Amino acid sequence: MGSIWEIDFYSRPILDDNQKKIWEVLVCESPLDISTKVDSLFRYAQYCPSTQVNSGWLRTALQEAINQAGKAPIKIRFFRRQMNNMITKACQDLGIPAQPSRRALVLNQWLEQRMEEVYPQEAGYQGGANPSVRLEKPLPQRLPDALEGQQWVFVTLDAADLAEMPEWEIGFGEAFPLELAKVSPETRIPGILIFSPRALPLAGWMSGLDLAFLRFDTSVEARLLLETGVTESWIVANIKKPQLLAEAKGFEEAKQKANGVHFIGVQSDPKAEAFAGFWLLQEVNL
């Protein structure tokens, strides 16, 4: 399998000589499994003058990144929806699929680090909060029939257990090194297991959804939601039974203690040893 990149192309809190904001493209490689060494992931950064902000400049910058990496990625993820047209056009011109996604863990950390350590050192730096991305929140949808599992349960694993993921039999999935989320080996990681006799096709469908994170929502009624892409939201289950309600609250509490880290596993039945799908997820505030 080839690499997946996360990119951001946006203005930074730095003014040029004409008092216009300088833009920047950041490119970083996504970790795809739990044993990835964070320091080994490819990164590329380049400032862009405000007068040259267009898909042509971005395409050239991405080509330079590809030249440095030695190989093009199979997919590029980006979380900034307002840059959708420009990023998609630049990627299309390079023949690389572009995907709006909240799965940008390395990029998010790198941006935070640059906001604290890099931009303040630049001439023309303008202090202030890093503007978050305003995301419209459409109403959660019912899961497509193809994703309806036969049954599901809340479970927890020690972070140390997840280190053995490379030895597990997994059909579809994605993970990241737990050091990225600053999670210690003894931390309890919550998750859900979905059981279905159609486990493999179900996992295949889920793989195409670009999974972001799970969350227990009580704003309207108690329900477990699956967030995907940049704004999509799906209702995994409406939770009414007191025992399940307590488990859902426990899941959310454990997720917070684990810095947002959790997982989804898909199996054919509770006795199965293999996973048709297994995704390690982290809820981050972009």
PDB file of C-alpha atoms in Angstrom:
ATOM      1  CA  MET A   1       0.000   0.000   0.000  1.00  0.00           C
ATOM      2  CA  GLY A   2       1.220   3.520  -0.764  1.00  0.00           C
ATOM      3  CA  SER A   3       1.297   6.500   1.554  1.00  0.00           C
ATOM      4  CA  ILE A   4      -1.524   8.910   2.435  1.00  0.00           C
ATOM      5  CA  TRP A   5      -0.792  12.599   2.947  1.00  0.00           C
ATOM      6  CA  GLU A   6      -2.494  15.229   5.103  1.00  0.00           C
ATOM      7  CA  ILE A   7      -2.284  18.801   3.810  1.00  0.00           C
ATOM      8  CA  ASP A   8      -3.246  22.299   4.876  1.00  0.00           C
ATOM      9  CA  PHE A   9      -3.118  25.358   2.626  1.00  0.00           C
ATOM     10  CA  TYR A  10      -4.169  28.522   4.409  1.00  0.00           C
ATOM     11  CA  SER A  11      -3.093  31.960   5.652  1.00  0.00           C
ATOM     12  CA  ARG A  12      -0.802  32.216   8.671  1.00  0.00           C
ATOM     13  CA  PRO A  13      -0.582  34.941  11.346  1.00  0.00           C
ATOM     14  CA  ILE A  14       2.311  36.616   9.486  1.00  0.00           C
ATOM     15  CA  LEU A  15       2.082  39.829   7.420  1.00  0.00           C
ATOM     16  CA  ASP A  16       4.299  40.588   4.419  1.00  0.00           C
ATOM     17  CA  ASP A  17       5.726  44.025   3.530  1.00  0.00           C
ATOM     18  CA  ASN A  18       2.351  45.030   2.049  1.00  0.00           C
ATOM     19  CA  GLN A  19       0.522  44.055   5.252  1.00  0.00           C
ATOM     20  CA  LYS A  20      -1.056  41.029   3.531  1.00  0.00           C
ATOM     21  CA  LYS A  21      -1.174  37.656   5.250  1.00  0.00           C
ATOM     22  CA  ILE A  22       1.381  35.125   4.101  1.00  0.00           C
ATOM     23  CA  TRP A  23      -0.010  31.716   3.195  1.00  0.00           C
ATOM     24  CA  GLU A  24       1.587  28.324   3.712  1.00  0.00           C
ATOM     25  CA  VAL A  25       1.204  24.770   2.520  1.00  0.00           C
ATOM     26  CA  LEU A  26       1.941  22.015   5.027  1.00  0.00           C
ATOM     27  CA  VAL A  27       2.246  18.421   3.867  1.00  0.00           C
ATOM     28  CA  CYS A  28       2.741  15.457   6.168  1.00  0.00           C
ATOM     29  CA  GLU A  29       2.433  11.723   5.816  1.00  0.00           C
ATOM     30  CA  SER A  30      -0.336   9.940   7.718  1.00  0.00           C
ATOM     31  CA  PRO A  31       0.721   7.089   9.997  1.00  0.00           C
ATOM     32  CA  LEU A  32      -1.209   4.005   8.907  1.00  0.00           C
ATOM     33  CA  ASP A  33      -0.322   1.516  11.632  1.00  0.00           C
ATOM     34  CA  ILE A  34       0.466   1.503  15.330  1.00  0.00           C
ATOM     35  CA  SER A  35       4.160   0.674  14.909  1.00  0.00           C
ATOM     36  CA  THR A  36       4.924   3.675  12.663  1.00  0.00           C
ATOM     37  CA  LYS A  37       7.798   5.819  13.937  1.00  0.00           C
ATOM     38  CA  VAL A  38       6.508   9.403  14.029  1.00  0.00           C
ATOM     39  CA  ASP A  39       9.962  10.813  13.210  1.00  0.00           C
ATOM     40  CA  SER A  40      10.038   8.760  10.004  1.00  0.00           C
ATOM     41  CA  LEU A  41       6.931  10.413   8.520  1.00  0.00           C
ATOM     42  CA  PHE A  42       7.544  12.699   5.531  1.00  0.00           C
ATOM     43  CA  ARG A  43       6.935  16.431   6.011  1.00  0.00           C
ATOM     44  CA  TYR A  44       7.124  19.460   3.733  1.00  0.00           C
ATOM     45  CA  ALA A  45       6.398  23.156   4.345  1.00  0.00           C
ATOM     46  CA  GLN A  46       6.494  26.168   2.029  1.00  0.00           C
ATOM     47  CA  TYR A  47       5.281  29.739   2.402  1.00  0.00           C
ATOM     48  CA  CYS A  48       3.158  31.234  -0.388  1.00  0.00           C
ATOM     49  CA  PRO A  49       2.857  34.981  -1.177  1.00  0.00           C
ATOM     50  CA  SER A  50      -0.703  36.276  -0.863  1.00  0.00           C
ATOM     51  CA  THR A  51      -0.584  37.294  -4.548  1.00  0.00           C
ATOM     52  CA  GLN A  52      -0.035  33.693  -5.685  1.00  0.00           C
ATOM     53  CA  VAL A  53      -2.757  31.841  -3.767  1.00  0.00           C
ATOM     54  CA  ASN A  54      -4.259  29.580  -6.438  1.00  0.00           C
ATOM     55  CA  SER A  55      -4.456  25.928  -7.439  1.00  0.00           C
ATOM     56  CA  GLY A  56      -1.552  26.334  -9.879  1.00  0.00           C
ATOM     57  CA  TRP A  57       0.857  27.445  -7.146  1.00  0.00           C
ATOM     58  CA  LEU A  58      -0.401  24.667  -4.866  1.00  0.00           C
ATOM     59  CA  ARG A  59       0.021  22.049  -7.603  1.00  0.00           C
ATOM     60  CA  THR A  60       3.633  23.144  -8.135  1.00  0.00           C
ATOM     61  CA  ALA A  61       4.314  23.007  -4.383  1.00  0.00           C
ATOM     62  CA  LEU A  62       2.778  19.537  -4.114  1.00  0.00           C
ATOM     63  CA  GLN A  63       4.892  18.370  -7.080  1.00  0.00           C
ATOM     64  CA  GLU A  64       7.998  19.638  -5.260  1.00  0.00           C
ATOM     65  CA  ALA A  65       6.898  17.703  -2.169  1.00  0.00           C
ATOM     66  CA  ILE A  66       6.444  14.573  -4.307  1.00  0.00           C
ATOM     67  CA  ASN A  67       9.930  15.073  -5.761  1.00  0.00           C
ATOM     68  CA  GLN A  68      11.389  15.310  -2.265  1.00  0.00           C
ATOM     69  CA  ALA A  69       9.439  12.292  -0.994  1.00  0.00           C
ATOM     70  CA  GLY A  70      10.418  10.253  -4.055  1.00  0.00           C
ATOM     71  CA  LYS A  71       6.886   8.973  -4.571  1.00  0.00           C
ATOM     72  CA  ALA A  72       3.376  10.394  -4.857  1.00  0.00           C
ATOM     73  CA  PRO A  73       0.779   9.479  -2.220  1.00  0.00           C
ATOM     74  CA  ILE A  74      -2.242   7.360  -3.156  1.00  0.00           C
ATOM     75  CA  LYS A  75      -4.556   9.907  -1.492  1.00  0.00           C
ATOM     76  CA  ILE A  76      -4.451  13.381   0.056  1.00  0.00           C
ATOM     77  CA  ARG A  77      -6.617  14.325   3.037  1.00  0.00           C
ATOM     78  CA  PHE A  78      -7.515  17.870   4.041  1.00  0.00           C
ATOM     79  CA  PHE A  79      -9.733  19.204   6.831  1.00  0.00           C
ATOM     80  CA  ARG A  80     -10.283  22.830   5.735  1.00  0.00           C
ATOM     81  CA  ARG A  81     -13.570  22.720   3.840  1.00  0.00           C
ATOM     82  CA  GLN A  82     -13.315  26.346   2.645  1.00  0.00           C
ATOM     83  CA  MET A  83     -10.258  25.322   0.590  1.00  0.00           C
ATOM     84  CA  ASN A  84     -12.094  22.408  -1.023  1.00  0.00           C
ATOM     85  CA  ASN A  85     -12.119  23.685  -4.631  1.00  0.00           C
ATOM     86  CA  MET A  86      -8.510  24.845  -4.711  1.00  0.00           C
ATOM     87  CA  ILE A  87      -7.071  21.751  -3.053  1.00  0.00           C
ATOM     88  CA  THR A  88      -9.218  19.349  -5.076  1.00  0.00           C
ATOM     89  CA  LYS A  89      -8.223  21.064  -8.371  1.00  0.00           C
ATOM     90  CA  ALA A  90      -4.497  20.974  -7.541  1.00  0.00           C
ATOM     91  CA  CYS A  91      -4.704  17.295  -6.574  1.00  0.00           C
ATOM     92  CA  GLN A  92      -6.756  16.396  -9.667  1.00  0.00           C
ATOM     93  CA  ASP A  93      -4.146  18.046 -11.902  1.00  0.00           C
ATOM     94  CA  LEU A  94      -1.579  15.723 -10.294  1.00  0.00           C
ATOM     95  CA  GLY A  95      -3.839  12.687 -10.656  1.00  0.00           C
ATOM     96  CA  ILE A  96      -4.182  12.208  -6.879  1.00  0.00           C
ATOM     97  CA  PRO A  97      -7.593  11.759  -5.166  1.00  0.00           C
ATOM     98  CA  ALA A  98      -8.325  14.464  -2.565  1.00  0.00           C
ATOM     99  CA  GLN A  99     -10.565  13.672   0.400  1.00  0.00           C
ATOM    100  CA  PRO A 100     -12.105  16.047   2.974  1.00  0.00           C
ATOM    101  CA  SER A 101     -11.244  14.402   6.296  1.00  0.00           C
ATOM    102  CA  ARG A 102     -10.965  14.978  10.022  1.00  0.00           C
ATOM    103  CA  ARG A 103      -8.351  12.233  10.192  1.00  0.00           C
ATOM    104  CA  ALA A 104      -5.444  14.682  10.283  1.00  0.00           C
ATOM    105  CA  LEU A 105      -3.762  13.850  13.575  1.00  0.00           C
ATOM    106  CA  VAL A 106      -0.148  14.565  12.623  1.00  0.00           C
ATOM    107  CA  LEU A 107      -1.090  17.721  10.727  1.00  0.00           C
ATOM    108  CA  ASN A 108      -3.125  19.053  13.662  1.00  0.00           C
ATOM    109  CA  GLN A 109      -0.210  18.589  16.075  1.00  0.00           C
ATOM    110  CA  TRP A 110       2.263  20.081  13.614  1.00  0.00           C
ATOM    111  CA  LEU A 111       0.065  23.156  13.126  1.00  0.00           C
ATOM    112  CA  GLU A 112      -0.182  23.656  16.898  1.00  0.00           C
ATOM    113  CA  GLN A 113       3.582  23.312  17.242  1.00  0.00           C
ATOM    114  CA  ARG A 114       4.219  25.840  14.451  1.00  0.00           C
ATOM    115  CA  MET A 115       1.718  28.279  15.984  1.00  0.00           C
ATOM    116  CA  GLU A 116       3.676  28.162  19.251  1.00  0.00           C
ATOM    117  CA  GLU A 117       7.267  27.873  18.068  1.00  0.00           C
ATOM    118  CA  VAL A 118       7.694  28.840  14.397  1.00  0.00           C
ATOM    119  CA  TYR A 119       5.372  31.690  13.373  1.00  0.00           C
ATOM    120  CA  PRO A 120       6.169  33.903  16.418  1.00  0.00           C
ATOM    121  CA  GLN A 121       9.823  33.945  15.247  1.00  0.00           C
ATOM    122  CA  GLU A 122       8.902  35.327  11.803  1.00  0.00           C
ATOM    123  CA  ALA A 123       9.078  39.035  10.946  1.00  0.00           C
ATOM    124  CA  GLY A 124       5.533  40.342  10.578  1.00  0.00           C
ATOM    125  CA  TYR A 125       4.062  37.904  13.115  1.00  0.00           C
ATOM    126  CA  GLN A 126       0.620  38.914  14.369  1.00  0.00           C
ATOM    127  CA  GLY A 127      -0.260  37.269  17.673  1.00  0.00           C
ATOM    128  CA  GLY A 128      -3.706  35.959  18.475  1.00  0.00           C
ATOM    129  CA  ALA A 129      -5.662  32.766  18.662  1.00  0.00           C
ATOM    130  CA  ASN A 130      -5.382  30.248  15.856  1.00  0.00           C
ATOM    131  CA  PRO A 131      -8.807  30.371  14.185  1.00  0.00           C
ATOM    132  CA  SER A 132     -10.501  27.001  14.333  1.00  0.00           C
ATOM    133  CA  VAL A 133     -12.330  25.628  11.338  1.00  0.00           C
ATOM    134  CA  ARG A 134     -16.009  26.484  11.302  1.00  0.00           C
ATOM    135  CA  LEU A 135     -17.843  23.337  10.332  1.00  0.00           C
ATOM    136  CA  GLU A 136     -21.528  23.221   9.577  1.00  0.00           C
ATOM    137  CA  LYS A 137     -23.128  20.386  11.490  1.00  0.00           C
ATOM    138  CA  PRO A 138     -25.768  18.593   9.442  1.00  0.00           C
ATOM    139  CA  LEU A 139     -28.264  16.420  11.290  1.00  0.00           C
ATOM    140  CA  PRO A 140     -26.971  12.897  11.963  1.00  0.00           C
ATOM    141  CA  GLN A 141     -28.237  10.389   9.422  1.00  0.00           C
ATOM    142  CA  ARG A 142     -29.416   6.829   9.869  1.00  0.00           C
ATOM    143  CA  LEU A 143     -26.672   4.352   9.016  1.00  0.00           C
ATOM    144  CA  PRO A 144     -26.944   2.900   5.488  1.00  0.00           C
ATOM    145  CA  ASP A 145     -28.358  -0.640   5.487  1.00  0.00           C
ATOM    146  CA  ALA A 146     -24.947  -1.954   4.427  1.00  0.00           C
ATOM    147  CA  LEU A 147     -23.472  -0.696   7.717  1.00  0.00           C
ATOM    148  CA  GLU A 148     -26.104  -2.067  10.055  1.00  0.00           C
ATOM    149  CA  GLY A 149     -24.412  -4.608  12.294  1.00  0.00           C
ATOM    150  CA  GLN A 150     -26.232  -7.516  13.848  1.00  0.00           C
ATOM    151  CA  GLN A 151     -25.147  -6.501  17.357  1.00  0.00           C
ATOM    152  CA  TRP A 152     -22.495  -4.406  19.062  1.00  0.00           C
ATOM    153  CA  VAL A 153     -20.935  -4.000  22.515  1.00  0.00           C
ATOM    154  CA  PHE A 154     -18.809  -1.489  24.406  1.00  0.00           C
ATOM    155  CA  VAL A 155     -15.364  -2.880  25.305  1.00  0.00           C
ATOM    156  CA  THR A 156     -11.999  -1.634  26.584  1.00  0.00           C
ATOM    157  CA  LEU A 157      -8.409  -2.668  25.964  1.00  0.00           C
ATOM    158  CA  ASP A 158      -5.152  -1.654  27.616  1.00  0.00           C
ATOM    159  CA  ALA A 159      -3.073   0.570  25.351  1.00  0.00           C
ATOM    160  CA  ALA A 160      -0.279  -2.024  25.731  1.00  0.00           C
ATOM    161  CA  ASP A 161      -2.561  -4.658  24.143  1.00  0.00           C
ATOM    162  CA  LEU A 162      -2.939  -2.494  21.044  1.00  0.00           C
ATOM    163  CA  ALA A 163       0.814  -2.662  20.481  1.00  0.00           C
ATOM    164  CA  GLU A 164       0.181  -6.209  19.226  1.00  0.00           C
ATOM    165  CA  MET A 165      -2.055  -4.980  16.383  1.00  0.00           C
ATOM    166  CA  PRO A 166       0.533  -5.798  13.656  1.00  0.00           C
ATOM    167  CA  GLU A 167       0.135  -9.469  14.633  1.00  0.00           C
ATOM    168  CA  TRP A 168      -3.676  -9.437  14.417  1.00  0.00           C
ATOM    169  CA  GLU A 169      -5.506 -10.624  11.335  1.00  0.00           C
ATOM    170  CA  ILE A 170      -7.306  -7.483  10.104  1.00  0.00           C
ATOM    171  CA  GLY A 171      -9.118  -7.118   6.768  1.00  0.00           C
ATOM    172  CA  PHE A 172      -9.662  -3.349   6.646  1.00  0.00           C
ATOM    173  CA  GLY A 173      -8.291  -0.833   9.083  1.00  0.00           C
ATOM    174  CA  GLU A 174      -5.987   1.983  10.040  1.00  0.00           C
ATOM    175  CA  ALA A 175      -4.096   2.982  13.172  1.00  0.00           C
ATOM    176  CA  PHE A 176      -1.478   5.393  14.450  1.00  0.00           C
ATOM    177  CA  PRO A 177       1.317   5.193  17.045  1.00  0.00           C
ATOM    178  CA  LEU A 178      -0.056   5.873  20.523  1.00  0.00           C
ATOM    179  CA  GLU A 179       2.899   8.158  21.292  1.00  0.00           C
ATOM    180  CA  LEU A 180       1.249  10.586  18.867  1.00  0.00           C
ATOM    181  CA  ALA A 181      -1.700  10.854  21.266  1.00  0.00           C
ATOM    182  CA  LYS A 182       0.543  10.885  24.350  1.00  0.00           C
ATOM    183  CA  VAL A 183      -1.117   7.746  25.722  1.00  0.00           C
ATOM    184  CA  SER A 184       0.726   5.571  28.252  1.00  0.00           C
ATOM    185  CA  PRO A 185       0.754   1.734  27.947  1.00  0.00           C
ATOM    186  CA  GLU A 186      -1.489   1.259  30.999  1.00  0.00           C
ATOM    187  CA  THR A 187      -4.225   3.621  29.754  1.00  0.00           C
ATOM    188  CA  ARG A 188      -7.590   1.946  29.178  1.00  0.00           C
ATOM    189  CA  ILE A 189      -8.716   2.510  25.587  1.00  0.00           C
ATOM    190  CA  PRO A 190     -12.495   2.284  25.036  1.00  0.00           C
ATOM    191  CA  GLY A 191     -14.187   1.123  21.873  1.00  0.00           C
ATOM    192  CA  ILE A 192     -17.026  -0.805  20.315  1.00  0.00           C
ATOM    193  CA  LEU A 193     -17.106  -4.196  18.625  1.00  0.00           C
ATOM    194  CA  ILE A 194     -19.682  -4.707  15.876  1.00  0.00           C
ATOM    195  CA  PHE A 195     -20.711  -8.274  15.054  1.00  0.00           C
ATOM    196  CA  SER A 196     -22.246  -9.275  11.732  1.00  0.00           C
ATOM    197  CA  PRO A 197     -22.302 -12.395   9.530  1.00  0.00           C
ATOM    198  CA  ARG A 198     -21.555  -9.879   6.736  1.00  0.00           C
ATOM    199  CA  ALA A 199     -18.512  -8.614   8.615  1.00  0.00           C
ATOM    200  CA  LEU A 200     -16.132  -8.270   5.653  1.00  0.00           C
ATOM    201  CA  PRO A 201     -18.435  -6.312   3.308  1.00  0.00           C
ATOM    202  CA  LEU A 202     -19.550  -4.204   6.285  1.00  0.00           C
ATOM    203  CA  ALA A 203     -15.898  -3.410   7.101  1.00  0.00           C
ATOM    204  CA  GLY A 204     -15.274  -2.619   3.429  1.00  0.00           C
ATOM    205  CA  TRP A 205     -18.136  -0.121   3.423  1.00  0.00           C
ATOM    206  CA  MET A 206     -16.872   1.477   6.632  1.00  0.00           C
ATOM    207  CA  SER A 207     -13.394   1.768   5.167  1.00  0.00           C
ATOM    208  CA  GLY A 208     -14.813   3.918   2.372  1.00  0.00           C
ATOM    209  CA  LEU A 209     -16.464   6.317   4.844  1.00  0.00           C
ATOM    210  CA  ASP A 210     -13.212   7.883   6.131  1.00  0.00           C
ATOM    211  CA  LEU A 211     -13.860   7.274   9.830  1.00  0.00           C
ATOM    212  CA  ALA A 212     -13.122  10.231  12.126  1.00  0.00           C
ATOM    213  CA  PHE A 213     -14.394   9.311  15.603  1.00  0.00           C
ATOM    214  CA  LEU A 214     -17.257   8.002  17.742  1.00  0.00           C
ATOM    215  CA  ARG A 215     -19.045  10.168  20.287  1.00  0.00           C
ATOM    216  CA  PHE A 216     -21.839   9.752  22.784  1.00  0.00           C
ATOM    217  CA  ASP A 217     -24.301  12.586  22.166  1.00  0.00           C
ATOM    218  CA  THR A 218     -27.079  13.723  24.517  1.00  0.00           C
ATOM    219  CA  SER A 219     -27.997  17.053  22.880  1.00  0.00           C
ATOM    220  CA  VAL A 220     -31.305  15.720  21.486  1.00  0.00           C
ATOM    221  CA  GLU A 221     -31.551  12.215  22.906  1.00  0.00           C
ATOM    222  CA  ALA A 222     -28.960   9.728  24.084  1.00  0.00           C
ATOM    223  CA  ARG A 223     -27.297   8.191  21.038  1.00  0.00           C
ATOM    224  CA  LEU A 224     -23.976   6.941  19.786  1.00  0.00           C
ATOM    225  CA  LEU A 225     -22.793   8.829  16.693  1.00  0.00           C
ATOM    226  CA  LEU A 226     -20.135   7.944  14.133  1.00  0.00           C
ATOM    227  CA  GLU A 227     -18.450  11.016  12.655  1.00  0.00           C
ATOM    228  CA  THR A 228     -16.961  10.598   9.167  1.00  0.00           C
ATOM    229  CA  GLY A 229     -15.366  12.799   6.512  1.00  0.00           C
ATOM    230  CA  VAL A 230     -15.368  16.475   7.509  1.00  0.00           C
ATOM    231  CA  THR A 231     -19.002  16.975   8.538  1.00  0.00           C
ATOM    232  CA  GLU A 232     -20.885  13.686   8.099  1.00  0.00           C
ATOM    233  CA  SER A 233     -22.505  12.135  11.139  1.00  0.00           C
ATOM    234  CA  TRP A 234     -24.316   8.788  11.467  1.00  0.00           C
ATOM    235  CA  ILE A 235     -26.509   7.319  14.200  1.00  0.00           C
ATOM    236  CA  VAL A 236     -24.997   4.026  15.309  1.00  0.00           C
ATOM    237  CA  ALA A 237     -27.628   3.499  18.006  1.00  0.00           C
ATOM    238  CA  ASN A 238     -30.298   5.280  20.026  1.00  0.00           C
ATOM    239  CA  ILE A 239     -29.547   4.443  23.644  1.00  0.00           C
ATOM    240  CA  LYS A 240     -32.481   3.990  26.003  1.00  0.00           C
ATOM    241  CA  LYS A 241     -31.708   1.081  28.361  1.00  0.00           C
ATOM    242  CA  PRO A 242     -30.238   2.246  31.701  1.00  0.00           C
ATOM    243  CA  GLN A 243     -27.357  -0.260  31.565  1.00  0.00           C
ATOM    244  CA  LEU A 244     -26.384   0.776  28.047  1.00  0.00           C
ATOM    245  CA  LEU A 245     -26.704   4.422  29.044  1.00  0.00           C
ATOM    246  CA  ALA A 246     -24.218   3.870  31.865  1.00  0.00           C
ATOM    247  CA  GLU A 247     -21.846   2.048  29.484  1.00  0.00           C
ATOM    248  CA  ALA A 248     -22.077   4.871  26.936  1.00  0.00           C
ATOM    249  CA  LYS A 249     -21.211   7.444  29.612  1.00  0.00           C
ATOM    250  CA  GLY A 250     -18.332   5.225  30.707  1.00  0.00           C
ATOM    251  CA  PHE A 251     -17.122   5.027  27.104  1.00  0.00           C
ATOM    252  CA  GLU A 252     -17.083   8.831  26.767  1.00  0.00           C
ATOM    253  CA  GLU A 253     -15.328   9.279  30.131  1.00  0.00           C
ATOM    254  CA  ALA A 254     -12.675   6.693  29.257  1.00  0.00           C
ATOM    255  CA  LYS A 255     -12.204   8.351  25.850  1.00  0.00           C
ATOM    256  CA  GLN A 256     -11.512  11.710  27.523  1.00  0.00           C
ATOM    257  CA  LYS A 257      -8.956  10.100  29.873  1.00  0.00           C
ATOM    258  CA  ALA A 258      -7.271   8.510  26.849  1.00  0.00           C
ATOM    259  CA  ASN A 259      -6.860  11.914  25.116  1.00  0.00           C
ATOM    260  CA  GLY A 260      -9.714  11.112  22.739  1.00  0.00           C
ATOM    261  CA  VAL A 261      -8.309   7.737  21.631  1.00  0.00           C
ATOM    262  CA  HIS A 262     -10.777   4.891  21.015  1.00  0.00           C
ATOM    263  CA  PHE A 263     -11.471   2.171  18.445  1.00  0.00           C
ATOM    264  CA  ILE A 264     -14.016   0.350  16.303  1.00  0.00           C
ATOM    265  CA  GLY A 265     -13.693  -3.360  15.577  1.00  0.00           C
ATOM    266  CA  VAL A 266     -15.813  -5.456  13.208  1.00  0.00           C
ATOM    267  CA  GLN A 267     -16.028  -9.240  13.624  1.00  0.00           C
ATOM    268  CA  SER A 268     -18.228 -12.026  12.288  1.00  0.00           C
ATOM    269  CA  ASP A 269     -19.223 -13.089  15.827  1.00  0.00           C
ATOM    270  CA  PRO A 270     -18.066 -12.714  19.464  1.00  0.00           C
ATOM    271  CA  LYS A 271     -15.928 -15.868  19.235  1.00  0.00           C
ATOM    272  CA  ALA A 272     -13.999 -14.764  16.128  1.00  0.00           C
ATOM    273  CA  GLU A 273     -10.281 -14.157  16.573  1.00  0.00           C
ATOM    274  CA  ALA A 274      -9.805 -12.218  13.322  1.00  0.00           C
ATOM    275  CA  PHE A 275     -11.101  -8.712  12.601  1.00  0.00           C
ATOM    276  CA  ALA A 276     -12.857  -7.895   9.349  1.00  0.00           C
ATOM    277  CA  GLY A 277     -12.107  -4.284  10.285  1.00  0.00           C
ATOM    278  CA  PHE A 278     -10.270  -2.455  13.062  1.00  0.00           C
ATOM    279  CA  TRP A 279      -9.724   1.306  13.276  1.00  0.00           C
ATOM    280  CA  LEU A 280      -7.891   3.207  15.946  1.00  0.00           C
ATOM    281  CA  LEU A 281      -9.458   6.677  16.189  1.00  0.00           C
ATOM    282  CA  GLN A 282      -8.880   9.933  18.037  1.00  0.00           C
ATOM    283  CA  GLU A 283     -11.283  12.801  18.512  1.00  0.00           C
ATOM    284  CA  VAL A 284      -9.348  16.043  18.046  1.00  0.00           C
ATOM    285  CA  ASN A 285     -10.514  19.644  17.974  1.00  0.00           C
ATOM    286  CA  LEU A 286      -9.429  21.001  14.592  1.00  0.00           C
TER     287      LEU A 286
END
